[in-house]
CSV table of C-alpha atoms and ligand atoms in Angstrom, one decimal:
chain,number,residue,atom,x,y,z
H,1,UNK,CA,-22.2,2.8,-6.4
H,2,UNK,CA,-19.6,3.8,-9.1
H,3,UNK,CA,-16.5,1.6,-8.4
H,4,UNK,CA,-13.6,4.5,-7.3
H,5,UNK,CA,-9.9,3.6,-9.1
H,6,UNK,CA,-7.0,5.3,-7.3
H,7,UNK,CA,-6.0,8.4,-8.8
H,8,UNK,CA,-2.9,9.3,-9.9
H,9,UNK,CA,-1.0,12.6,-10.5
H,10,UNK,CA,1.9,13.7,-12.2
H,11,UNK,CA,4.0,16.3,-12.2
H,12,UNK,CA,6.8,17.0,-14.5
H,13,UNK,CA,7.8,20.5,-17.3
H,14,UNK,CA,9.3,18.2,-19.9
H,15,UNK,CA,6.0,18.4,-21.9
H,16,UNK,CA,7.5,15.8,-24.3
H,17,UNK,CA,8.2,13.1,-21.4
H,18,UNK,CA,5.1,13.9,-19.6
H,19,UNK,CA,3.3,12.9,-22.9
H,20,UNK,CA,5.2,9.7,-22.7
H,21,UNK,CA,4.4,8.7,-19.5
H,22,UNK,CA,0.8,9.6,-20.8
H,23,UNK,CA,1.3,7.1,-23.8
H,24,UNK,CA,3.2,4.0,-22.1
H,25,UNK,CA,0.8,4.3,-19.4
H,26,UNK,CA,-2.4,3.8,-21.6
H,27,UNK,CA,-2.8,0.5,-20.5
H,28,UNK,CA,-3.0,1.2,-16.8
H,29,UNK,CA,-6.1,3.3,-17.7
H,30,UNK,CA,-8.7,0.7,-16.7
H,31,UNK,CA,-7.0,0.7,-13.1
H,32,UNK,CA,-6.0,4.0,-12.6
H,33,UNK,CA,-7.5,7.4,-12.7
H,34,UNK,CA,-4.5,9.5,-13.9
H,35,UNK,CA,-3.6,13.4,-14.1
H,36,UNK,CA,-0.7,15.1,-15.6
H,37,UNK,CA,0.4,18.8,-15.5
H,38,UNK,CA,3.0,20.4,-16.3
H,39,UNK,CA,3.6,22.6,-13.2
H,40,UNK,CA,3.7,22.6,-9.3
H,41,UNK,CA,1.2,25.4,-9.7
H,42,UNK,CA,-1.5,23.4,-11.7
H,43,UNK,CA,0.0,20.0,-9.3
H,44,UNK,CA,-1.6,21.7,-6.3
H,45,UNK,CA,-4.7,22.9,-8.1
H,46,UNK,CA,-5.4,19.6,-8.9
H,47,UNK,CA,-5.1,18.4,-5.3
H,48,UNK,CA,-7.2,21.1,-4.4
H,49,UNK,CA,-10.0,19.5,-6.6
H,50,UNK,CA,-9.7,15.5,-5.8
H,51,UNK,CA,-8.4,13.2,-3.5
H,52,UNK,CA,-4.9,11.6,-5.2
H,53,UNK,CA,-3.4,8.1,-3.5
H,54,UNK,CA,-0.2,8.5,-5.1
H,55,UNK,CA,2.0,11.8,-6.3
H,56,UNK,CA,4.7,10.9,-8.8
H,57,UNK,CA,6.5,14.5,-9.1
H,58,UNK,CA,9.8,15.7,-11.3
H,59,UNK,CA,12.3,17.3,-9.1
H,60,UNK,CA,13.9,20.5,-11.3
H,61,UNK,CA,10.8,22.2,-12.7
H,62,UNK,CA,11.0,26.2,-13.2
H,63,UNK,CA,9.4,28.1,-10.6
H,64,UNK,CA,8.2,25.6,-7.6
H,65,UNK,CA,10.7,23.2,-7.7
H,66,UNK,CA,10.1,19.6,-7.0
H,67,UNK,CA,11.1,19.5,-3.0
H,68,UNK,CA,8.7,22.3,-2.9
H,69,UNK,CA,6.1,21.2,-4.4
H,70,UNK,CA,6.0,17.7,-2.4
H,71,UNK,CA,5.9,19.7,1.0
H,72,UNK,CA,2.5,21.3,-0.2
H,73,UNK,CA,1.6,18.5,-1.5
H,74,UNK,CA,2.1,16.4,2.0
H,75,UNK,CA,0.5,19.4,4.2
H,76,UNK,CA,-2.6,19.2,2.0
H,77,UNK,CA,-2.8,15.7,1.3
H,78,UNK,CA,-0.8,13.5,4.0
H,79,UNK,CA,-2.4,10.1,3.4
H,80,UNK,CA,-0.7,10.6,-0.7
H,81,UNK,CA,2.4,8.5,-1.2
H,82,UNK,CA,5.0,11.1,-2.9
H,83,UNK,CA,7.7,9.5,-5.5
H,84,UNK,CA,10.2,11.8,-7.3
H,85,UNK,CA,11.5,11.4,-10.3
H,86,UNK,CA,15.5,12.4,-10.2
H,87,UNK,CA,17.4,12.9,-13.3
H,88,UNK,CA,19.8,15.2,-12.5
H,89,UNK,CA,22.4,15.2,-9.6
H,90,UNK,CA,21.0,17.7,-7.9
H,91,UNK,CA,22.0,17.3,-4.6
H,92,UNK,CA,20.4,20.5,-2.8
H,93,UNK,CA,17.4,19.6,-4.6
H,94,UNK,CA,17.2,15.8,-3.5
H,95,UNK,CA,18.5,16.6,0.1
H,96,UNK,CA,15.1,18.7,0.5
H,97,UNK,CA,12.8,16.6,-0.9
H,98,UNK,CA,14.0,13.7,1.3
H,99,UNK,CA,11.5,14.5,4.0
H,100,UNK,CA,8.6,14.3,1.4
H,101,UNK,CA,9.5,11.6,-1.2
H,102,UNK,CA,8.5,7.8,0.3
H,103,UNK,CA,10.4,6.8,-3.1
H,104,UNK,CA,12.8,7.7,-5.6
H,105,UNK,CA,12.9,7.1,-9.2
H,106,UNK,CA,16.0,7.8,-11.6
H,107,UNK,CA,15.1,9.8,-14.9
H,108,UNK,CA,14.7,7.8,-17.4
H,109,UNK,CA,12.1,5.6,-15.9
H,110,UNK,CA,10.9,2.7,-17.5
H,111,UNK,CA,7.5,1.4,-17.7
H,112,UNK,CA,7.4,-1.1,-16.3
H,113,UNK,CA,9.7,0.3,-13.3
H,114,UNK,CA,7.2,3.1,-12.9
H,115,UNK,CA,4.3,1.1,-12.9
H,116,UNK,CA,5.4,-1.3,-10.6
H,117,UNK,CA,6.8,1.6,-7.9
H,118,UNK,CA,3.0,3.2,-8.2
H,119,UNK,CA,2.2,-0.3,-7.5
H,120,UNK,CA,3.7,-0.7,-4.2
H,121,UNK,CA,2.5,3.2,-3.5
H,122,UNK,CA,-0.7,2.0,-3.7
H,123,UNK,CA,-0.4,-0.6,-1.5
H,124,UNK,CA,1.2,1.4,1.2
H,125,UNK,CA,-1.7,3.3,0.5
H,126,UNK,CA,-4.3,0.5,0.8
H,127,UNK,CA,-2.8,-0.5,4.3
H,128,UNK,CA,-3.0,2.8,5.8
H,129,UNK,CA,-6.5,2.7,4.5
H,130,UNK,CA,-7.6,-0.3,6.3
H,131,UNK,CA,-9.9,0.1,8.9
H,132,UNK,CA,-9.4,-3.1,11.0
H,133,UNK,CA,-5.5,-2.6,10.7
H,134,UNK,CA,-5.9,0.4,12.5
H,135,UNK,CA,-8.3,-0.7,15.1
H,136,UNK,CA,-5.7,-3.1,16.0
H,137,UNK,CA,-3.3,-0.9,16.2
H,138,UNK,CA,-5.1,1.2,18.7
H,139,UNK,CA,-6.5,3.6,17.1
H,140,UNK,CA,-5.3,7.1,16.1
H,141,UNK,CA,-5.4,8.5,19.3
H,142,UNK,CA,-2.8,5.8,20.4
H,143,UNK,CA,-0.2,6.2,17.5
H,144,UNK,CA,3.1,7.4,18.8
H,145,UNK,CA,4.3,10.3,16.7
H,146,UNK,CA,7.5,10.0,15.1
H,147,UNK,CA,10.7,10.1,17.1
H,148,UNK,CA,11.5,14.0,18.0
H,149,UNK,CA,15.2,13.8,16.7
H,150,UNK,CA,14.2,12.3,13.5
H,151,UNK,CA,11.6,14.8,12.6
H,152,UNK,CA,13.8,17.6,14.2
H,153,UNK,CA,16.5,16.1,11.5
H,154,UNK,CA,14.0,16.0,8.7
H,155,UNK,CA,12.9,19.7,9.4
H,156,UNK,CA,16.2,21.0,9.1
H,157,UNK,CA,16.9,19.0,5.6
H,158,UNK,CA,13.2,20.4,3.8
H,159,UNK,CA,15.1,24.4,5.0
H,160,UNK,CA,16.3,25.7,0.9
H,161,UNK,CA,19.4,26.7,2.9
H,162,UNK,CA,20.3,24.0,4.5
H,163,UNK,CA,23.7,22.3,4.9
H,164,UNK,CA,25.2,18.5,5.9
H,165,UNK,CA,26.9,20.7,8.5
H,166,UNK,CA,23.6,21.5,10.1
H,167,UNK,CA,22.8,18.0,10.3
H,168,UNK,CA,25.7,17.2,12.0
H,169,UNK,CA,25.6,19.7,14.8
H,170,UNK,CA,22.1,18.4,15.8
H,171,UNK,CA,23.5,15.0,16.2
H,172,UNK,CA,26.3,15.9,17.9
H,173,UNK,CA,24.3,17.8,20.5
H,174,UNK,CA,23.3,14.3,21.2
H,175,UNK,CA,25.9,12.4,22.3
H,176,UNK,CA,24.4,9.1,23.3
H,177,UNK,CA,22.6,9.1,20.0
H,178,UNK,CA,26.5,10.2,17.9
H,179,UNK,CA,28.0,7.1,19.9
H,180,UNK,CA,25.1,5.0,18.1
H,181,UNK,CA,25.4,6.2,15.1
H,182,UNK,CA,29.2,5.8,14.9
H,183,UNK,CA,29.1,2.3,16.4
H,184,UNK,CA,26.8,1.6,13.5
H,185,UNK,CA,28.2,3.2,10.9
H,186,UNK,CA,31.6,1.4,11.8
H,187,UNK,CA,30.0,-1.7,11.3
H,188,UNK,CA,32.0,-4.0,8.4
H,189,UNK,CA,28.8,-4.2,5.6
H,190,UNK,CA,28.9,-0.1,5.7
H,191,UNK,CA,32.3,-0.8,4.2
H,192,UNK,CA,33.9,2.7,4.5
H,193,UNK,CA,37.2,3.8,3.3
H,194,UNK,CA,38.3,3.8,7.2
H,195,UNK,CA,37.1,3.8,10.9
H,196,UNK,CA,34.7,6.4,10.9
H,197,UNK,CA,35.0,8.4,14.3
H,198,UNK,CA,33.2,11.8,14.0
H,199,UNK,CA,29.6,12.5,13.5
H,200,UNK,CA,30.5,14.6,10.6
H,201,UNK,CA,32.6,12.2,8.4
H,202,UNK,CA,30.0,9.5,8.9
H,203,UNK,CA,27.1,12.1,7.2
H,204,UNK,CA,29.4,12.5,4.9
H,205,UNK,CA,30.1,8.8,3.6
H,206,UNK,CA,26.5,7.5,4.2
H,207,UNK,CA,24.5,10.8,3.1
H,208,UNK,CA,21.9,12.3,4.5
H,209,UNK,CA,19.6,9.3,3.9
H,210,UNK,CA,21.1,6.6,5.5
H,211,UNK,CA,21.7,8.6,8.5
H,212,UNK,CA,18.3,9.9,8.8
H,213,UNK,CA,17.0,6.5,8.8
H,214,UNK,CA,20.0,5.5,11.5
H,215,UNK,CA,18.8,8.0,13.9
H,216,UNK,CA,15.1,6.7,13.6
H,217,UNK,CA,16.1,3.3,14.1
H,218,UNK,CA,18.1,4.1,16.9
H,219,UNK,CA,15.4,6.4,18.1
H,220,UNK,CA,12.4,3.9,17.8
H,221,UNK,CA,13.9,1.9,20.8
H,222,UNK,CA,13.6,4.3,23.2
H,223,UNK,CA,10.0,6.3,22.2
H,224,UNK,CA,8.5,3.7,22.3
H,225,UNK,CA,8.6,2.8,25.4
H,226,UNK,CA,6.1,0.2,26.9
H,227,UNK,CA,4.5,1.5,30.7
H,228,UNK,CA,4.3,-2.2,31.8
H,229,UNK,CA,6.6,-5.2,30.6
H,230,UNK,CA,5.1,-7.4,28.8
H,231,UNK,CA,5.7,-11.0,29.7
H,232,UNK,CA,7.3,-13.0,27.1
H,233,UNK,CA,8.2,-9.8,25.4
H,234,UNK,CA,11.8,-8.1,26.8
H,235,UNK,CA,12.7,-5.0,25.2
H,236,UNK,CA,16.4,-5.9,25.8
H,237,UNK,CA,15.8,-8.9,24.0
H,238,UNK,CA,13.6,-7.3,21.0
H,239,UNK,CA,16.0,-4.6,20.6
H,240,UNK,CA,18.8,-7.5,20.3
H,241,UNK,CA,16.8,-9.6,17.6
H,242,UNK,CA,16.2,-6.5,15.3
H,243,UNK,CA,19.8,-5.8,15.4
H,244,UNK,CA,20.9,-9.3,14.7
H,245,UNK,CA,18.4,-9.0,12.0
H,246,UNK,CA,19.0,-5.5,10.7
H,247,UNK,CA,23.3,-7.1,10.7
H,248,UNK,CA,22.0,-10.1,9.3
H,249,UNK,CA,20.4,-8.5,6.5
H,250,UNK,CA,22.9,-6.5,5.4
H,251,UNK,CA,25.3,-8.8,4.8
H,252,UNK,CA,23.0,-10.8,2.8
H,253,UNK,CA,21.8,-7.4,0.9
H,254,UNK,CA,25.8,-6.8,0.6
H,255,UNK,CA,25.8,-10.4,-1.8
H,256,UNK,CA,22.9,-8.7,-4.0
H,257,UNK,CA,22.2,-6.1,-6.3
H,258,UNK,CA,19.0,-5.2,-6.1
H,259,UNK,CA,19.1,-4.4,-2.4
H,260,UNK,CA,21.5,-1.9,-0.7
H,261,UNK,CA,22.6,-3.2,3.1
H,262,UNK,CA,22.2,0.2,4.4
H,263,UNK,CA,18.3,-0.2,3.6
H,264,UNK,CA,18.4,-4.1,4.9
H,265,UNK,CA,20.1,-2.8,8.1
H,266,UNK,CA,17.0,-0.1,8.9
H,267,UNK,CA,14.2,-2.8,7.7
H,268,UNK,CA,16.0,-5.5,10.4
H,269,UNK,CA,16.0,-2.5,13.2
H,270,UNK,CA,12.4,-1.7,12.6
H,271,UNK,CA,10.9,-5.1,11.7
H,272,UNK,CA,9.5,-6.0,14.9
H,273,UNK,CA,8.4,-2.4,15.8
H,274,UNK,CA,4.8,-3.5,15.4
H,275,UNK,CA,5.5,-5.4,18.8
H,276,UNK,CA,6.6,-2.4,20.3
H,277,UNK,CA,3.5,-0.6,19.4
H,278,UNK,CA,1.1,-3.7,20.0
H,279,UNK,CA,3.1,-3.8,23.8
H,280,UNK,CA,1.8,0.0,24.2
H,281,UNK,CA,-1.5,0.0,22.7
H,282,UNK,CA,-2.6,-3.7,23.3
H,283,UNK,CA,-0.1,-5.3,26.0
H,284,UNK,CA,-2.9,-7.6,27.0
H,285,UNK,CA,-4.0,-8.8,23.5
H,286,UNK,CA,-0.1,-9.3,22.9
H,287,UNK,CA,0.7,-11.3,25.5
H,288,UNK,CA,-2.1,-13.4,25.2
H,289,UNK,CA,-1.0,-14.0,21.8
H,290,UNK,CA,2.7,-14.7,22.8
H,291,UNK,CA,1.7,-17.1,25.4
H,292,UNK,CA,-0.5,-19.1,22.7
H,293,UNK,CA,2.4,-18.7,20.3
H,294,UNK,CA,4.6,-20.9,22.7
H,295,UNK,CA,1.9,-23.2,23.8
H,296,UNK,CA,0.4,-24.5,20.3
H,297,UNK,CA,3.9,-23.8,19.0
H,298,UNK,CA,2.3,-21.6,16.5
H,299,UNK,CA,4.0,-18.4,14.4
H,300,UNK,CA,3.0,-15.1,16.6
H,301,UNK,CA,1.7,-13.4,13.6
H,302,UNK,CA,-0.6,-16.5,12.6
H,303,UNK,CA,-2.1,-16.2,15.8
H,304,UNK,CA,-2.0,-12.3,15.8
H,305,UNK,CA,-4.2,-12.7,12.5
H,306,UNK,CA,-6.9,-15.1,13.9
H,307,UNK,CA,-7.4,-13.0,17.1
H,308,UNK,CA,-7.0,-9.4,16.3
H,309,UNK,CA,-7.6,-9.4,12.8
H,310,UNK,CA,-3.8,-8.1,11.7
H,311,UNK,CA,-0.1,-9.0,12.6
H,312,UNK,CA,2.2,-7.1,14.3
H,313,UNK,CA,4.1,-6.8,11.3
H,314,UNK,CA,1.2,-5.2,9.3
H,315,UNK,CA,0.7,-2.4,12.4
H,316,UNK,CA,4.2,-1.9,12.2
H,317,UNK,CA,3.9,-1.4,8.5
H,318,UNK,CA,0.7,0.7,9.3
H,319,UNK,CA,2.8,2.9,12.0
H,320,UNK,CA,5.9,3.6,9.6
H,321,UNK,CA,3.4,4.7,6.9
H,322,UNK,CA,2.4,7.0,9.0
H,323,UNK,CA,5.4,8.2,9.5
H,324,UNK,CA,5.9,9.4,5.9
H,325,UNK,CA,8.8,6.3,5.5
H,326,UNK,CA,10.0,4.9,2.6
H,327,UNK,CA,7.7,2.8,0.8
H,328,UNK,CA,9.5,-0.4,0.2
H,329,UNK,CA,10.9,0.1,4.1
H,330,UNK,CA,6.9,0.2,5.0
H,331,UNK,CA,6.4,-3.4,2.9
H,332,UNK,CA,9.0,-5.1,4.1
H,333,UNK,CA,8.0,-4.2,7.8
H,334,UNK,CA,4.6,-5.2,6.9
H,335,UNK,CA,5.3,-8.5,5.0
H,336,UNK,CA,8.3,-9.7,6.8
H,337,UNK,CA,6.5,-12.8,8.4
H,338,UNK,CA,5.2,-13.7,4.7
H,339,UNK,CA,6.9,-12.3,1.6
H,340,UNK,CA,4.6,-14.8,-0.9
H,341,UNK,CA,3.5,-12.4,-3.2
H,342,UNK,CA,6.7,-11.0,-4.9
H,343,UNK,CA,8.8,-13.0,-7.4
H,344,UNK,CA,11.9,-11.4,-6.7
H,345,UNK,CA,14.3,-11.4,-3.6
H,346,UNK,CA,13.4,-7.6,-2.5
H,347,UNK,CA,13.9,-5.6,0.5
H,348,UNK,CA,11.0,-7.4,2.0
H,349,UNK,CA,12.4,-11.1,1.3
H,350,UNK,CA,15.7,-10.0,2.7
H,351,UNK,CA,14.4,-8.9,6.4
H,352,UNK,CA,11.8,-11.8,6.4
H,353,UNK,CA,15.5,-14.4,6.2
H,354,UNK,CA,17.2,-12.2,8.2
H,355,UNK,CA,14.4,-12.1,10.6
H,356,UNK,CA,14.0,-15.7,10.2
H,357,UNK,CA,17.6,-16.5,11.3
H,358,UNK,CA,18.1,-14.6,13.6
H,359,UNK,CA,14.9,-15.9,15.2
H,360,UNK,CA,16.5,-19.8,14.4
H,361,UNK,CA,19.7,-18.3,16.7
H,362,UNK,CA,17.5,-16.8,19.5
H,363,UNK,CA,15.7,-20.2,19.9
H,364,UNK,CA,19.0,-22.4,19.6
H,365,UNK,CA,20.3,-20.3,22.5
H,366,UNK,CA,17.1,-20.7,24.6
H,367,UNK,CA,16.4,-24.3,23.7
H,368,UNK,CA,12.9,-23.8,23.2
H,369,UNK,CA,10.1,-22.4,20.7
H,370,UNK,CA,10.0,-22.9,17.5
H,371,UNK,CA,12.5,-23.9,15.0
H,372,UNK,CA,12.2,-22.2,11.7
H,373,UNK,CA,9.6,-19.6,10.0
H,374,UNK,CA,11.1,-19.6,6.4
H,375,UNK,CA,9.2,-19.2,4.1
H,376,UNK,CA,10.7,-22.1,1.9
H,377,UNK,CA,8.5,-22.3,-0.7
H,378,UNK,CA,9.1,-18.7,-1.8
H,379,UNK,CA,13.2,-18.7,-1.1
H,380,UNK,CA,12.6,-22.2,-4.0
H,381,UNK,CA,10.4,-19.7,-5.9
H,382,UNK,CA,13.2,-16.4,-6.2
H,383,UNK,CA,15.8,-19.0,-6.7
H,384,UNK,CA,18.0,-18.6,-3.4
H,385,UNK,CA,17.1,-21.9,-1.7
H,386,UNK,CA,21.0,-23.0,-2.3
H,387,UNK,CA,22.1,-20.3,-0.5
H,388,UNK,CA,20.6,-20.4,2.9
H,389,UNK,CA,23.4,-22.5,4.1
H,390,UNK,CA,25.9,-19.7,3.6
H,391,UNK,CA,23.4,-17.1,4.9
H,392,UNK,CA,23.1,-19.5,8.6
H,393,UNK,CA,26.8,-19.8,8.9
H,394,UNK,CA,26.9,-16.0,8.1
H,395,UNK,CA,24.3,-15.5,10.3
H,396,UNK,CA,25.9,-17.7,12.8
H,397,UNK,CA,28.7,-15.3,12.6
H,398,UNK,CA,27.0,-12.1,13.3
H,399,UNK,CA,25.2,-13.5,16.3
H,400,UNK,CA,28.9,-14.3,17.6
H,401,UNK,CA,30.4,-11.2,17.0
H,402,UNK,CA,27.5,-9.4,19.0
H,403,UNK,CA,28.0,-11.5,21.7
H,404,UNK,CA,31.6,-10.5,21.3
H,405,UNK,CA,30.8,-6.5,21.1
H,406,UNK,CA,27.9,-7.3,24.2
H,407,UNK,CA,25.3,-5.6,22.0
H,408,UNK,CA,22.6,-4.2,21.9
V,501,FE2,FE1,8.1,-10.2,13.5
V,502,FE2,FE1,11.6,-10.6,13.9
């Protein structure tokens, strides 16, 4: 059988940058089978003919504009990761397409940026693919749908005639989920100009983006719902840890460049959602694991691998791909217990310390379980080992203002 490379299609009208992209990518020919066209029009014609992994589309384009484009794109072909390339601020335009794109990419785009954001596409893409991942997950019959606020938000934002206003009186109609947001957004790493204490000024400072992904966070908790407790697994407690770790992180992200906190608070929140969906699907299975975890004082997701054949971590991944989420969100969901592979201190190195930490905390408080699951050898690696005391005592610092604010 003829080995199958991922395919690739692009979308942009510049004809001149779209024969760039077709020149600096040259050497990603042996890998990847690659379109380009120059039109939405011929973009969907192509789709029509082959099965693409991964969409990389221009935004302002004559005729079918980028945001619309994606949206055909995504009801024809779901499984496709969609990036879009931005190089104009073109609000409207980018608000639309936030339901469709999994990742942006500013205009110019360099090769090597471009190549490695296709990269990570495809390995989104490769997890969603995986057979055994999904068997562990329960299958598709058992995967919750996204939150019903979330999408309701993303529905409005893909309307041409949308406004932030619209957004706003959703969430308002919501009050339990506006008092969420607020306390949230009123949290010091957001850094606003002030105390923030209407739905509509919060939209406002964080854009739509942030927000969105707020709501889902917020949302996740109570969706997903377990029927039965699982022992050794309280959803008061979870829900505490991934906000420790979602505060955690941003603070950290806060001392970087390369990651914003807003994005390190979401990946904290939804982290562990993997257990929630393991507690639904497979409560037996997970506690089981849990209970093995403590005995041979073992990481969970160690033993989650040998016995199920994937980590919580990775379902979770699995789940939020699903979802249509962000693709470095979905990595560092899925890689948060083991980050080895990257060189650089991403979004996905960032949860797994925050996660980490906040886990050293938990256990310090219970005096029991294990001590530490940092990965030390890749902090050494990306350079950041001298920092980890400064991250504990910040760490230290958010677990004592929580206790303080009697979160979650
Ligand atoms: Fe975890
Ligand atoms: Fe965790």
């Amino acid at each position: 059988m003829a080995e199958t490379k991922p395919r690739v299609l692009f979308v942009d009208d510049e004809v001149e940058l779209l024969e760039g992209l077709r020149t600096s990518l040259r050497r990603q020919r042996r890998l990847w089978e690659m379109t380009f066209v120059a039109d939405g029009e011929s973009g969907l014609e192509e789709l029509s003919k082959a099965e693409y992994d991964v969409i990389v589309s221009d935004m302002r384009m004559p005729r079918m504009d980028g945001a619309t484009f994606l949206h055909h794109a995504r009801q024809r072909h779901p499984g496709a990761i969609r990036l879009a390339l931005t190089g104009h601020a073109d609000d409207r335009l980018s608000m639309r397409a936030i339901p469709v794109t999994q990742q942006w990419l500013a205009k110019p785009c360099d090769r090597e940026r471009l190549v490695g954001s296709i990269g990570q596409a495809l390995a989104v893409r490769a997890l969603v693919g995986d057979p055994q991942l999904l068997q562990a997950a329960g299958g598709i019959a058992a995967l919750p749908s996204a939150p019903r606020l979330y999408t309701h938000i993303l529905d409005i934002t893909s309307d041409p005639d949308c406004a932030l206003e619209d957004v706003t009186k959703v969430l308002e109609r919501d009050p339990g989920m506006s008092a969420r947001v607020l306390q949230l957004v009123n949290s010091a790493y957001f850094s606003l100009p002030r105390n923030v204490s209407h739905v509509a000024d919060a939209v406002a400072f964080l854009g739509l983006e942030t927000i969105t992904q707020l709501v889902l966070a917020q949302e996740v908790f109570t969706c997903l719902e377990p029927a039965d407790e699982v022992a050794g697994l309280e959803a008061d407690g979870l829900q505490a840890h991934s906000v420790l770790t979602g505060r955690i992180g941003a603070r950290i992200a806060a001392e970087l460049d390369a990651v914003s906190p807003e994005d390190a608070f979401t990946a904290g929140i939804l982290h562990d959602v993997g257990l929630l969906l393991f507690a639904t699907t497979a409560p037996e299975e997970l506690r089981r694991s849990l209970q093995r975890s403590i005995e041979e004082d073992r990481p969970l997701a160690e033993i989650e691998r040998s016995e199920e054949g994937a980590t919580h971590a990775e379902a979770g991944g699995y789940l939020l791909a699903t979802w249509g989420l962000p693709v470095a969100l979905v990595l560092a969901v899925a890689h948060h217990h083991e980050p080895g592979g990257l060189d650089d201190l991403d979004l996905t190195g960032v949860t797994h310390v925050a996660s980490a930490l906040a886990t050293e905390i938990e256990v310090t408080q219970r005096g029991a379980g294990k001590a530490s699951a940092l990965d030390l050898d890749y902090l050494a690696r990306v350079g950041v080992e001298s920092r980890l005391p400064d991250w504990r005592a910040l760490a230290a610092d958010e677990a004592a203002l929580g206790a303080e604010e009697g979160r979650p």
